[in-house]
Amino acid sequence: TNQIKDTAQKVEELTEENTNLNNQIKASNGTVAALSDKLQGVEEQQGKEKSAFSIVSADGGLREANCSKVCAGTTADSSGTTAWTQWAPSVILIDVDMSACGFVAVPLVTTSLEAQGGFLGTTGAAQVLAPTATSFQINIYDPTGLSIGQAASLKWNVDWVAVGYIC
């Protein structure tokens, strides 16, 4: 009889534990469903935001938003030096390679001349010349004269951001 009472008590304990586990599973399923609904809402919102993004350009109109890319860089190498070319006594230039961006058309490019020691009386840093899908050129002009040595001593480099299509 004691053995029957012990077995009955054990069955009762297991039944209670089973009920508790089932309640936990139901609660978890509700949480999973809520998280799944929330995730779906976020994905839908992201889809709407992506479709609202476009680049207006003169060379082919609008493309799919997933074909757009923002790519940025600097002309300074790992030592902080830019490989300027002397073009004239008052003009230095740099050809900027952006082929790693993978653009398939000419992107929109914005540039900025960065310096550690000043800019003298320069012009031209924001003038993007001869842009292609893979490169552009910047010419820096100073009417009082400008040399590669001056640019190096002032630690000049060009920072740039390009926005364009990759497909």
PDB file of C-alpha atoms in Angstrom:
ATOM      1  CA  THR A   1       0.000   0.000   0.000  1.00  0.00           C
ATOM      2  CA  ASN A   2       2.863   2.391   0.743  1.00  0.00           C
ATOM      3  CA  GLN A   3       4.290   1.574  -2.633  1.00  0.00           C
ATOM      4  CA  ILE A   4       0.951   2.445  -4.297  1.00  0.00           C
ATOM      5  CA  LYS A   5       0.799   5.743  -2.330  1.00  0.00           C
ATOM      6  CA  ASP A   6       4.408   6.573  -3.367  1.00  0.00           C
ATOM      7  CA  THR A   7       3.637   5.782  -7.007  1.00  0.00           C
ATOM      8  CA  ALA A   8       0.436   7.871  -6.904  1.00  0.00           C
ATOM      9  CA  GLN A   9       2.339  10.770  -5.342  1.00  0.00           C
ATOM     10  CA  LYS A  10       5.053  10.456  -8.013  1.00  0.00           C
ATOM     11  CA  VAL A  11       2.395  10.468 -10.780  1.00  0.00           C
ATOM     12  CA  GLU A  12       0.837  13.567  -9.228  1.00  0.00           C
ATOM     13  CA  GLU A  13       4.236  15.342  -9.089  1.00  0.00           C
ATOM     14  CA  LEU A  14       5.005  14.399 -12.707  1.00  0.00           C
ATOM     15  CA  THR A  15       1.565  15.586 -13.823  1.00  0.00           C
ATOM     16  CA  GLU A  16       2.127  18.931 -12.103  1.00  0.00           C
ATOM     17  CA  GLU A  17       5.599  19.238 -13.664  1.00  0.00           C
ATOM     18  CA  ASN A  18       4.132  18.393 -17.082  1.00  0.00           C
ATOM     19  CA  THR A  19       1.474  21.083 -16.623  1.00  0.00           C
ATOM     20  CA  ASN A  20       4.149  23.632 -15.685  1.00  0.00           C
ATOM     21  CA  LEU A  21       6.248  22.714 -18.737  1.00  0.00           C
ATOM     22  CA  ASN A  22       3.224  22.995 -21.036  1.00  0.00           C
ATOM     23  CA  ASN A  23       2.472  26.442 -19.607  1.00  0.00           C
ATOM     24  CA  GLN A  24       6.089  27.493 -20.211  1.00  0.00           C
ATOM     25  CA  ILE A  25       5.911  26.217 -23.803  1.00  0.00           C
ATOM     26  CA  LYS A  26       2.674  28.160 -24.398  1.00  0.00           C
ATOM     27  CA  ALA A  27       4.275  31.322 -23.000  1.00  0.00           C
ATOM     28  CA  SER A  28       7.378  30.784 -25.153  1.00  0.00           C
ATOM     29  CA  ASN A  29       5.261  30.247 -28.245  1.00  0.00           C
ATOM     30  CA  GLY A  30       3.522  33.554 -27.549  1.00  0.00           C
ATOM     31  CA  THR A  31       6.896  35.282 -27.180  1.00  0.00           C
ATOM     32  CA  VAL A  32       8.223  33.681 -30.373  1.00  0.00           C
ATOM     33  CA  ALA A  33       5.081  34.720 -32.253  1.00  0.00           C
ATOM     34  CA  ALA A  34       5.375  38.285 -30.953  1.00  0.00           C
ATOM     35  CA  LEU A  35       9.057  38.456 -31.904  1.00  0.00           C
ATOM     36  CA  SER A  36       8.314  36.981 -35.322  1.00  0.00           C
ATOM     37  CA  ASP A  37       5.605  39.623 -35.911  1.00  0.00           C
ATOM     38  CA  LYS A  38       7.981  42.364 -34.764  1.00  0.00           C
ATOM     39  CA  LEU A  39      10.762  41.097 -37.056  1.00  0.00           C
ATOM     40  CA  GLN A  40       8.386  40.975 -40.000  1.00  0.00           C
ATOM     41  CA  GLY A  41       7.373  44.581 -39.291  1.00  0.00           C
ATOM     42  CA  VAL A  42      11.012  45.686 -39.180  1.00  0.00           C
ATOM     43  CA  GLU A  43      11.779  43.872 -42.446  1.00  0.00           C
ATOM     44  CA  GLU A  44       8.760  45.500 -44.101  1.00  0.00           C
ATOM     45  CA  GLN A  45       9.880  48.929 -42.877  1.00  0.00           C
ATOM     46  CA  GLN A  46      13.423  48.326 -44.149  1.00  0.00           C
ATOM     47  CA  GLY A  47      11.994  47.318 -47.513  1.00  0.00           C
ATOM     48  CA  LYS A  48      10.027  50.565 -47.669  1.00  0.00           C
ATOM     49  CA  GLU A  49      13.089  52.590 -46.691  1.00  0.00           C
ATOM     50  CA  LYS A  50      15.246  50.876 -49.320  1.00  0.00           C
ATOM     51  CA  SER A  51      12.708  51.525 -52.036  1.00  0.00           C
ATOM     52  CA  ALA A  52      12.677  55.225 -51.115  1.00  0.00           C
ATOM     53  CA  PHE A  53      16.420  55.568 -51.830  1.00  0.00           C
ATOM     54  CA  SER A  54      17.428  56.694 -55.301  1.00  0.00           C
ATOM     55  CA  ILE A  55      20.296  58.448 -57.024  1.00  0.00           C
ATOM     56  CA  VAL A  56      19.490  60.990 -59.693  1.00  0.00           C
ATOM     57  CA  SER A  57      22.069  61.007 -62.457  1.00  0.00           C
ATOM     58  CA  ALA A  58      22.249  62.076 -66.063  1.00  0.00           C
ATOM     59  CA  ASP A  59      23.702  58.830 -67.404  1.00  0.00           C
ATOM     60  CA  GLY A  60      20.916  56.313 -67.260  1.00  0.00           C
ATOM     61  CA  GLY A  61      18.224  57.398 -64.866  1.00  0.00           C
ATOM     62  CA  LEU A  62      17.094  55.516 -61.779  1.00  0.00           C
ATOM     63  CA  ARG A  63      18.036  51.949 -60.926  1.00  0.00           C
ATOM     64  CA  GLU A  64      17.032  49.556 -58.174  1.00  0.00           C
ATOM     65  CA  ALA A  65      17.920  50.754 -54.666  1.00  0.00           C
ATOM     66  CA  ASN A  66      19.899  47.562 -53.969  1.00  0.00           C
ATOM     67  CA  CYS A  67      22.237  48.599 -56.801  1.00  0.00           C
ATOM     68  CA  SER A  68      23.343  51.751 -54.976  1.00  0.00           C
ATOM     69  CA  LYS A  69      26.554  52.073 -53.004  1.00  0.00           C
ATOM     70  CA  VAL A  70      28.332  54.693 -50.919  1.00  0.00           C
ATOM     71  CA  CYS A  71      32.113  54.453 -51.136  1.00  0.00           C
ATOM     72  CA  ALA A  72      34.645  56.755 -49.460  1.00  0.00           C
ATOM     73  CA  GLY A  73      38.385  57.122 -49.416  1.00  0.00           C
ATOM     74  CA  THR A  74      41.434  59.290 -49.062  1.00  0.00           C
ATOM     75  CA  THR A  75      44.468  59.907 -51.226  1.00  0.00           C
ATOM     76  CA  ALA A  76      46.780  59.554 -48.216  1.00  0.00           C
ATOM     77  CA  ASP A  77      48.713  56.302 -48.117  1.00  0.00           C
ATOM     78  CA  SER A  78      49.470  54.380 -44.911  1.00  0.00           C
ATOM     79  CA  SER A  79      52.215  56.868 -44.038  1.00  0.00           C
ATOM     80  CA  GLY A  80      49.852  59.824 -44.529  1.00  0.00           C
ATOM     81  CA  THR A  81      51.442  60.953 -47.794  1.00  0.00           C
ATOM     82  CA  THR A  82      49.651  61.771 -51.055  1.00  0.00           C
ATOM     83  CA  ALA A  83      51.348  61.187 -54.418  1.00  0.00           C
ATOM     84  CA  TRP A  84      50.803  64.649 -55.922  1.00  0.00           C
ATOM     85  CA  THR A  85      51.956  65.467 -59.465  1.00  0.00           C
ATOM     86  CA  GLN A  86      53.345  68.900 -60.413  1.00  0.00           C
ATOM     87  CA  TRP A  87      51.358  70.041 -63.435  1.00  0.00           C
ATOM     88  CA  ALA A  88      52.453  73.705 -63.629  1.00  0.00           C
ATOM     89  CA  PRO A  89      54.340  76.143 -61.346  1.00  0.00           C
ATOM     90  CA  SER A  90      51.071  76.985 -59.562  1.00  0.00           C
ATOM     91  CA  VAL A  91      49.181  73.693 -59.971  1.00  0.00           C
ATOM     92  CA  ILE A  92      49.493  70.234 -58.433  1.00  0.00           C
ATOM     93  CA  LEU A  93      47.113  67.389 -59.182  1.00  0.00           C
ATOM     94  CA  ILE A  94      46.132  63.934 -58.033  1.00  0.00           C
ATOM     95  CA  ASP A  95      44.417  61.172 -59.984  1.00  0.00           C
ATOM     96  CA  VAL A  96      42.121  59.353 -57.576  1.00  0.00           C
ATOM     97  CA  ASP A  97      41.511  55.649 -58.161  1.00  0.00           C
ATOM     98  CA  MET A  98      38.132  54.449 -56.945  1.00  0.00           C
ATOM     99  CA  SER A  99      37.981  51.250 -59.002  1.00  0.00           C
ATOM    100  CA  ALA A 100      37.655  49.192 -55.795  1.00  0.00           C
ATOM    101  CA  CYS A 101      34.172  50.699 -55.356  1.00  0.00           C
ATOM    102  CA  GLY A 102      32.863  48.715 -58.326  1.00  0.00           C
ATOM    103  CA  PHE A 103      30.721  51.456 -59.854  1.00  0.00           C
ATOM    104  CA  VAL A 104      29.236  50.705 -63.283  1.00  0.00           C
ATOM    105  CA  ALA A 105      28.481  54.342 -64.094  1.00  0.00           C
ATOM    106  CA  VAL A 106      29.939  57.702 -63.099  1.00  0.00           C
ATOM    107  CA  PRO A 107      29.046  58.255 -59.419  1.00  0.00           C
ATOM    108  CA  LEU A 108      28.324  61.526 -57.651  1.00  0.00           C
ATOM    109  CA  VAL A 109      31.603  62.557 -56.009  1.00  0.00           C
ATOM    110  CA  THR A 110      32.208  65.048 -53.205  1.00  0.00           C
ATOM    111  CA  THR A 111      35.744  65.994 -52.176  1.00  0.00           C
ATOM    112  CA  SER A 112      37.514  67.877 -49.442  1.00  0.00           C
ATOM    113  CA  LEU A 113      41.128  68.972 -49.064  1.00  0.00           C
ATOM    114  CA  GLU A 114      42.520  67.935 -45.693  1.00  0.00           C
ATOM    115  CA  ALA A 115      45.649  69.482 -44.195  1.00  0.00           C
ATOM    116  CA  GLN A 116      47.664  69.405 -41.001  1.00  0.00           C
ATOM    117  CA  GLY A 117      49.330  72.767 -41.619  1.00  0.00           C
ATOM    118  CA  GLY A 118      47.047  75.092 -43.603  1.00  0.00           C
ATOM    119  CA  PHE A 119      45.809  75.623 -47.146  1.00  0.00           C
ATOM    120  CA  LEU A 120      47.704  78.710 -48.334  1.00  0.00           C
ATOM    121  CA  GLY A 121      45.577  80.510 -50.977  1.00  0.00           C
ATOM    122  CA  THR A 122      44.404  77.405 -52.824  1.00  0.00           C
ATOM    123  CA  THR A 123      41.386  76.761 -54.993  1.00  0.00           C
ATOM    124  CA  GLY A 124      40.111  73.667 -56.757  1.00  0.00           C
ATOM    125  CA  ALA A 125      39.800  71.088 -53.985  1.00  0.00           C
ATOM    126  CA  ALA A 126      36.059  70.690 -54.520  1.00  0.00           C
ATOM    127  CA  GLN A 127      36.270  70.623 -58.324  1.00  0.00           C
ATOM    128  CA  VAL A 128      36.032  67.031 -59.547  1.00  0.00           C
ATOM    129  CA  LEU A 129      37.634  66.773 -62.987  1.00  0.00           C
ATOM    130  CA  ALA A 130      37.269  64.032 -65.603  1.00  0.00           C
ATOM    131  CA  PRO A 131      35.134  61.692 -63.479  1.00  0.00           C
ATOM    132  CA  THR A 132      34.606  58.117 -64.659  1.00  0.00           C
ATOM    133  CA  ALA A 133      33.200  55.024 -62.950  1.00  0.00           C
ATOM    134  CA  THR A 134      36.705  54.212 -61.698  1.00  0.00           C
ATOM    135  CA  SER A 135      38.553  57.523 -61.194  1.00  0.00           C
ATOM    136  CA  PHE A 136      38.572  61.308 -61.070  1.00  0.00           C
ATOM    137  CA  GLN A 137      41.139  64.080 -60.830  1.00  0.00           C
ATOM    138  CA  ILE A 138      41.617  67.037 -58.490  1.00  0.00           C
ATOM    139  CA  ASN A 139      43.791  70.023 -59.445  1.00  0.00           C
ATOM    140  CA  ILE A 140      44.888  72.394 -56.668  1.00  0.00           C
ATOM    141  CA  TYR A 141      45.846  75.917 -57.711  1.00  0.00           C
ATOM    142  CA  ASP A 142      47.607  78.699 -55.813  1.00  0.00           C
ATOM    143  CA  PRO A 143      48.310  81.901 -57.822  1.00  0.00           C
ATOM    144  CA  THR A 144      51.431  82.617 -55.750  1.00  0.00           C
ATOM    145  CA  GLY A 145      52.969  79.261 -56.715  1.00  0.00           C
ATOM    146  CA  LEU A 146      52.542  75.755 -55.397  1.00  0.00           C
ATOM    147  CA  SER A 147      54.832  72.755 -55.206  1.00  0.00           C
ATOM    148  CA  ILE A 148      54.571  69.098 -54.270  1.00  0.00           C
ATOM    149  CA  GLY A 149      56.998  69.841 -51.436  1.00  0.00           C
ATOM    150  CA  GLN A 150      54.628  72.431 -49.953  1.00  0.00           C
ATOM    151  CA  ALA A 151      51.718  69.999 -50.152  1.00  0.00           C
ATOM    152  CA  ALA A 152      53.808  67.289 -48.491  1.00  0.00           C
ATOM    153  CA  SER A 153      55.045  69.566 -45.691  1.00  0.00           C
ATOM    154  CA  LEU A 154      51.468  70.716 -44.985  1.00  0.00           C
ATOM    155  CA  LYS A 155      50.321  67.047 -45.175  1.00  0.00           C
ATOM    156  CA  TRP A 156      47.641  67.636 -47.787  1.00  0.00           C
ATOM    157  CA  ASN A 157      45.377  64.859 -48.953  1.00  0.00           C
ATOM    158  CA  VAL A 158      41.980  64.641 -50.603  1.00  0.00           C
ATOM    159  CA  ASP A 159      39.133  62.894 -48.780  1.00  0.00           C
ATOM    160  CA  TRP A 160      36.232  61.843 -50.979  1.00  0.00           C
ATOM    161  CA  VAL A 161      32.795  60.255 -50.898  1.00  0.00           C
ATOM    162  CA  ALA A 162      31.170  58.736 -53.977  1.00  0.00           C
ATOM    163  CA  VAL A 163      27.570  57.588 -54.351  1.00  0.00           C
ATOM    164  CA  GLY A 164      26.699  55.515 -57.377  1.00  0.00           C
ATOM    165  CA  TYR A 165      25.420  52.295 -58.896  1.00  0.00           C
ATOM    166  CA  ILE A 166      27.121  48.907 -58.810  1.00  0.00           C
ATOM    167  CA  CYS A 167      24.588  47.070 -61.016  1.00  0.00           C
TER     168      CYS A 167
END
